[in-house]
Amino acid sequence: MKTAALIFAILALAACKEEVAKAPPPPMELNTEALSFFCQMNVLEHGGPKGQVHLEGYPAPLFFAQVRDLVAYLKSPERDARITAVYVSDMGKATSWDDLGQSNWILAKDAQFIVGADVAGGMGAPEIVPFGDAASAAPFLTKYGGQLLPFTEIPDDAALAPVDLSQPLETPS
């Protein structure tokens, strides 16, 4: 009877261990070596919110000079490894559109995103703008328009639709 109880306890502990999620890797600070995944340009040379995707088995994250590009990457079926964390700039804590702060990151799943605002991101396309909470997003939403959505509800066309770069967009200050 004791052996059966011991086996049951070991199996229960093993099952619990599998259910405990690993903590995501910490975000990497922005620096001059951070190159945007799609264009290989330095992310610090472009204004607006940034993103980083951590992949299992990779020592450094993939950086994105524009959150729209990060969302496009995530919606693509082609990836080299399992995603372990996705971080975006918290624009509610940024000093300005051009001065985000080196370590101003929030997990994308915890952020709120303004989609459809009349603003250009770092690469000139319409941007998807992340904020830590709805209250900090409210002034931006009032000024530039758009819709506030959680990460899981960002529509595909917000990141994957063609962009008409001849239409002028604002660059927030």
mmCIF file of C-alpha atoms in Angstrom:
data_model
loop_
_atom_site.group_PDB
_atom_site.id
_atom_site.type_symbol
_atom_site.label_atom_id
_atom_site.label_comp_id
_atom_site.label_asym_id
_atom_site.label_seq_id
_atom_site.Cartn_x
_atom_site.Cartn_y
_atom_site.Cartn_z
ATOM 1 C CA MET A 1 0.000 0.000 0.000
ATOM 2 C CA LYS A 2 2.836 2.411 0.843
ATOM 3 C CA THR A 3 4.514 1.646 -2.491
ATOM 4 C CA ALA A 4 1.336 2.501 -4.403
ATOM 5 C CA ALA A 5 0.965 5.775 -2.489
ATOM 6 C CA LEU A 6 4.596 6.653 -3.181
ATOM 7 C CA ILE A 7 4.216 5.924 -6.910
ATOM 8 C CA PHE A 8 1.040 8.018 -7.006
ATOM 9 C CA ALA A 9 2.801 10.915 -5.241
ATOM 10 C CA ILE A 10 5.734 10.788 -7.679
ATOM 11 C CA LEU A 11 3.387 10.760 -10.676
ATOM 12 C CA ALA A 12 1.384 13.670 -9.245
ATOM 13 C CA LEU A 13 4.547 15.728 -8.696
ATOM 14 C CA ALA A 14 5.744 14.999 -12.223
ATOM 15 C CA ALA A 15 2.398 16.132 -13.634
ATOM 16 C CA CYS A 16 2.529 19.340 -11.593
ATOM 17 C CA LYS A 17 6.056 20.051 -12.764
ATOM 18 C CA GLU A 18 4.959 19.836 -16.422
ATOM 19 C CA GLU A 19 2.076 22.270 -15.795
ATOM 20 C CA VAL A 20 4.310 24.972 -14.306
ATOM 21 C CA ALA A 21 5.184 27.375 -17.115
ATOM 22 C CA LYS A 22 8.733 28.550 -17.471
ATOM 23 C CA ALA A 23 9.314 32.231 -16.857
ATOM 24 C CA PRO A 24 9.991 34.039 -20.129
ATOM 25 C CA PRO A 25 13.544 35.155 -20.805
ATOM 26 C CA PRO A 26 14.108 38.793 -19.837
ATOM 27 C CA PRO A 27 14.003 41.454 -22.545
ATOM 28 C CA MET A 28 17.274 42.631 -24.005
ATOM 29 C CA GLU A 29 18.095 46.342 -23.767
ATOM 30 C CA LEU A 30 18.190 48.329 -26.975
ATOM 31 C CA ASN A 31 21.714 49.019 -28.149
ATOM 32 C CA THR A 32 23.579 49.975 -31.312
ATOM 33 C CA GLU A 33 23.975 46.328 -32.281
ATOM 34 C CA ALA A 34 20.207 45.671 -32.406
ATOM 35 C CA LEU A 35 19.325 45.180 -36.067
ATOM 36 C CA SER A 36 15.785 44.909 -37.375
ATOM 37 C CA PHE A 37 15.023 41.351 -38.468
ATOM 38 C CA PHE A 38 13.516 42.115 -41.888
ATOM 39 C CA CYS A 39 15.751 44.940 -43.131
ATOM 40 C CA GLN A 40 18.900 44.541 -40.983
ATOM 41 C CA MET A 41 18.885 48.289 -40.217
ATOM 42 C CA ASN A 42 19.786 49.583 -36.761
ATOM 43 C CA VAL A 43 16.562 49.845 -34.743
ATOM 44 C CA LEU A 44 17.807 52.904 -32.844
ATOM 45 C CA GLU A 45 17.921 54.908 -36.088
ATOM 46 C CA HIS A 46 14.127 54.737 -36.438
ATOM 47 C CA GLY A 47 11.474 56.355 -34.267
ATOM 48 C CA GLY A 48 8.435 54.704 -32.765
ATOM 49 C CA PRO A 49 7.838 51.545 -30.775
ATOM 50 C CA LYS A 50 10.035 48.497 -31.187
ATOM 51 C CA GLY A 51 9.655 44.782 -30.576
ATOM 52 C CA GLN A 52 11.720 41.736 -29.803
ATOM 53 C CA VAL A 53 10.947 38.037 -30.194
ATOM 54 C CA HIS A 54 12.863 35.425 -28.232
ATOM 55 C CA LEU A 55 13.219 32.004 -29.849
ATOM 56 C CA GLU A 56 14.103 28.782 -28.073
ATOM 57 C CA GLY A 57 17.757 27.919 -28.554
ATOM 58 C CA TYR A 58 18.791 31.361 -29.838
ATOM 59 C CA PRO A 59 21.151 33.471 -27.701
ATOM 60 C CA ALA A 60 19.701 36.848 -28.759
ATOM 61 C CA PRO A 61 16.204 37.964 -29.685
ATOM 62 C CA LEU A 62 15.034 39.065 -33.099
ATOM 63 C CA PHE A 63 14.514 42.838 -33.034
ATOM 64 C CA PHE A 64 11.925 44.776 -35.025
ATOM 65 C CA ALA A 65 12.133 48.502 -35.828
ATOM 66 C CA GLN A 66 8.351 48.655 -36.004
ATOM 67 C CA VAL A 67 5.711 46.738 -34.027
ATOM 68 C CA ARG A 68 3.753 46.214 -37.262
ATOM 69 C CA ASP A 69 6.714 44.171 -38.563
ATOM 70 C CA LEU A 70 6.823 42.120 -35.359
ATOM 71 C CA VAL A 71 3.105 41.310 -35.700
ATOM 72 C CA ALA A 72 3.630 40.348 -39.359
ATOM 73 C CA TYR A 73 6.445 37.998 -38.304
ATOM 74 C CA LEU A 74 4.254 36.388 -35.639
ATOM 75 C CA LYS A 75 1.383 35.877 -38.081
ATOM 76 C CA SER A 76 3.714 34.188 -40.559
ATOM 77 C CA PRO A 77 3.846 30.387 -40.428
ATOM 78 C CA GLU A 78 7.582 30.321 -41.133
ATOM 79 C CA ARG A 79 9.779 30.391 -38.047
ATOM 80 C CA ASP A 80 13.007 28.666 -37.087
ATOM 81 C CA ALA A 81 12.127 27.827 -33.485
ATOM 82 C CA ARG A 82 9.484 27.966 -30.780
ATOM 83 C CA ILE A 83 8.736 31.465 -29.457
ATOM 84 C CA THR A 84 9.552 31.833 -25.748
ATOM 85 C CA ALA A 85 8.722 35.542 -25.281
ATOM 86 C CA VAL A 86 7.523 38.593 -27.195
ATOM 87 C CA TYR A 87 8.247 42.095 -25.885
ATOM 88 C CA VAL A 88 7.157 45.502 -27.170
ATOM 89 C CA SER A 89 7.931 49.074 -26.154
ATOM 90 C CA ASP A 90 5.511 50.503 -23.597
ATOM 91 C CA MET A 91 4.759 53.860 -25.217
ATOM 92 C CA GLY A 92 3.006 55.013 -22.050
ATOM 93 C CA LYS A 93 6.433 55.101 -20.399
ATOM 94 C CA ALA A 94 8.405 56.448 -23.363
ATOM 95 C CA THR A 95 9.725 60.005 -23.121
ATOM 96 C CA SER A 96 8.845 60.561 -26.788
ATOM 97 C CA TRP A 97 8.351 58.773 -30.111
ATOM 98 C CA ASP A 98 12.116 58.991 -30.652
ATOM 99 C CA ASP A 99 13.224 58.313 -27.063
ATOM 100 C CA LEU A 100 11.720 55.046 -25.855
ATOM 101 C CA GLY A 101 14.291 54.193 -23.214
ATOM 102 C CA GLN A 102 16.674 51.248 -23.512
ATOM 103 C CA SER A 103 14.768 48.947 -21.199
ATOM 104 C CA ASN A 104 11.191 50.106 -21.709
ATOM 105 C CA TRP A 105 9.716 46.682 -22.500
ATOM 106 C CA ILE A 106 6.452 44.942 -21.699
ATOM 107 C CA LEU A 107 5.320 41.436 -22.594
ATOM 108 C CA ALA A 108 3.117 41.753 -25.673
ATOM 109 C CA LYS A 109 0.447 39.576 -24.072
ATOM 110 C CA ASP A 110 0.140 42.130 -21.242
ATOM 111 C CA ALA A 111 -0.029 45.231 -23.475
ATOM 112 C CA GLN A 112 -2.886 47.080 -25.141
ATOM 113 C CA PHE A 113 -2.421 48.092 -28.789
ATOM 114 C CA ILE A 114 -3.767 51.009 -30.777
ATOM 115 C CA VAL A 115 -4.533 49.739 -34.267
ATOM 116 C CA GLY A 116 -5.570 52.008 -37.126
ATOM 117 C CA ALA A 117 -4.085 55.258 -35.806
ATOM 118 C CA ASP A 118 -2.931 57.750 -38.411
ATOM 119 C CA VAL A 119 0.743 57.410 -37.435
ATOM 120 C CA ALA A 120 3.852 56.099 -39.167
ATOM 121 C CA GLY A 121 6.198 53.711 -37.435
ATOM 122 C CA GLY A 122 9.945 53.558 -37.743
ATOM 123 C CA MET A 123 9.868 52.122 -41.250
ATOM 124 C CA GLY A 124 7.194 54.519 -42.556
ATOM 125 C CA ALA A 125 4.239 52.113 -42.553
ATOM 126 C CA PRO A 126 1.160 52.576 -40.347
ATOM 127 C CA GLU A 127 2.137 51.558 -36.832
ATOM 128 C CA ILE A 128 0.507 49.326 -34.217
ATOM 129 C CA VAL A 129 1.220 51.224 -30.995
ATOM 130 C CA PRO A 130 1.616 49.326 -27.675
ATOM 131 C CA PHE A 131 0.808 50.673 -24.219
ATOM 132 C CA GLY A 132 1.006 49.094 -20.782
ATOM 133 C CA ASP A 133 -2.631 49.896 -20.048
ATOM 134 C CA ALA A 134 -5.727 51.571 -21.466
ATOM 135 C CA ALA A 135 -5.345 54.677 -19.281
ATOM 136 C CA SER A 136 -1.896 55.514 -20.654
ATOM 137 C CA ALA A 137 -3.146 54.852 -24.214
ATOM 138 C CA ALA A 138 -6.137 57.207 -23.920
ATOM 139 C CA PRO A 139 -4.380 60.520 -24.814
ATOM 140 C CA PHE A 140 -2.699 58.953 -27.857
ATOM 141 C CA LEU A 141 -5.986 57.377 -28.943
ATOM 142 C CA THR A 142 -7.786 60.721 -28.631
ATOM 143 C CA LYS A 143 -5.129 62.551 -30.646
ATOM 144 C CA TYR A 144 -4.429 60.010 -33.422
ATOM 145 C CA GLY A 145 -7.529 57.790 -33.532
ATOM 146 C CA GLY A 146 -7.622 54.057 -33.962
ATOM 147 C CA GLN A 147 -8.940 51.236 -31.842
ATOM 148 C CA LEU A 148 -7.549 49.814 -28.591
ATOM 149 C CA LEU A 149 -7.154 46.026 -28.705
ATOM 150 C CA PRO A 150 -5.375 43.285 -26.785
ATOM 151 C CA PHE A 151 -2.521 41.527 -28.581
ATOM 152 C CA THR A 152 -4.607 38.466 -29.460
ATOM 153 C CA GLU A 153 -7.206 40.586 -31.288
ATOM 154 C CA ILE A 154 -4.899 42.518 -33.637
ATOM 155 C CA PRO A 155 -6.409 41.786 -37.060
ATOM 156 C CA ASP A 156 -4.249 40.212 -39.752
ATOM 157 C CA ASP A 157 -4.721 43.131 -42.133
ATOM 158 C CA ALA A 158 -3.239 45.563 -39.580
ATOM 159 C CA ALA A 159 0.137 43.941 -40.239
ATOM 160 C CA LEU A 160 -0.195 42.065 -43.507
ATOM 161 C CA ALA A 161 -2.241 44.362 -45.755
ATOM 162 C CA PRO A 162 -0.458 46.325 -48.492
ATOM 163 C CA VAL A 163 0.618 49.833 -47.516
ATOM 164 C CA ASP A 164 0.184 52.941 -49.652
ATOM 165 C CA LEU A 165 3.258 54.966 -48.693
ATOM 166 C CA SER A 166 2.056 57.888 -50.814
ATOM 167 C CA GLN A 167 -0.565 58.633 -48.147
ATOM 168 C CA PRO A 168 1.004 60.892 -45.516
ATOM 169 C CA LEU A 169 0.975 59.698 -41.913
ATOM 170 C CA GLU A 170 1.879 61.671 -38.822
ATOM 171 C CA THR A 171 5.010 61.077 -36.823
ATOM 172 C CA PRO A 172 4.087 61.648 -33.176
ATOM 173 C CA SER A 173 6.288 63.932 -31.133
#
